[in-house]
């Protein structure tokens, strides 16, 4: 949210975002909206927004822009929004204010590996592919919905520290921006439907990244009417099929 006061025709207003931000939107500047006053639509390039005032007199212009945060907080010396008001190339006014801290959000994919895929089945293997924003030494996985029973799960990726019905903690080196793979084996799958998960990375016990979202979809449990099957076998005695 910005406000420029006493802007004369021909004056230029510039706003420079912190390192890592882009002010460019799909059409013009990202989420630009004029709130009060009048000014031509600004132009944006990279982290810079600018416009040159037109008209017959001074204006006070208030506007906002909506931007997408970068993956992590910029360095302290680079985390500033800078504003300049120039007239005929001469600096009339300038201001700078610190940007806010950004809570990193990791990218996580959850896959059910080939094998048993029906609900309420044991022996399932689930793969978690985690691309974190910050370094960590542990991954904590929690089943929120339809994820199954993790209390009997095992892993060959890292060291299993603790496990409960819905949560597993595994020590595993997590490198920022690099995909870390974790496979949980011997998971008892739960009810059919879309699975929901929470994945947290930690360093020395402190939370570094946190993600919640949907994983794979579990198929319903397959049921066979054994009585009907037996009747079919009796009706065709030469058949080589036999009930299990």
Coordinates of C-alpha atoms in Angstrom, one line a residue, residues 142-148 190-191 193-197 218:
X142 CA 1.8 -36.9 10.0
X143 CA -1.3 -38.5 8.4
X144 CA -4.2 -36.1 8.6
X145 CA -6.9 -38.0 6.7
X146 CA -7.1 -41.4 5.0
X147 CA -3.3 -41.8 5.3
X148 CA -3.4 -45.0 7.3
X190 CA -6.8 -46.5 5.8
X191 CA -10.2 -45.6 4.3
X193 CA -10.4 -41.4 -0.7
X194 CA -7.8 -38.6 -1.1
X195 CA -5.1 -38.7 1.5
X196 CA -4.1 -35.6 3.5
X197 CA -0.7 -35.1 5.0
X218 CA -6.8 -44.6 -2.3

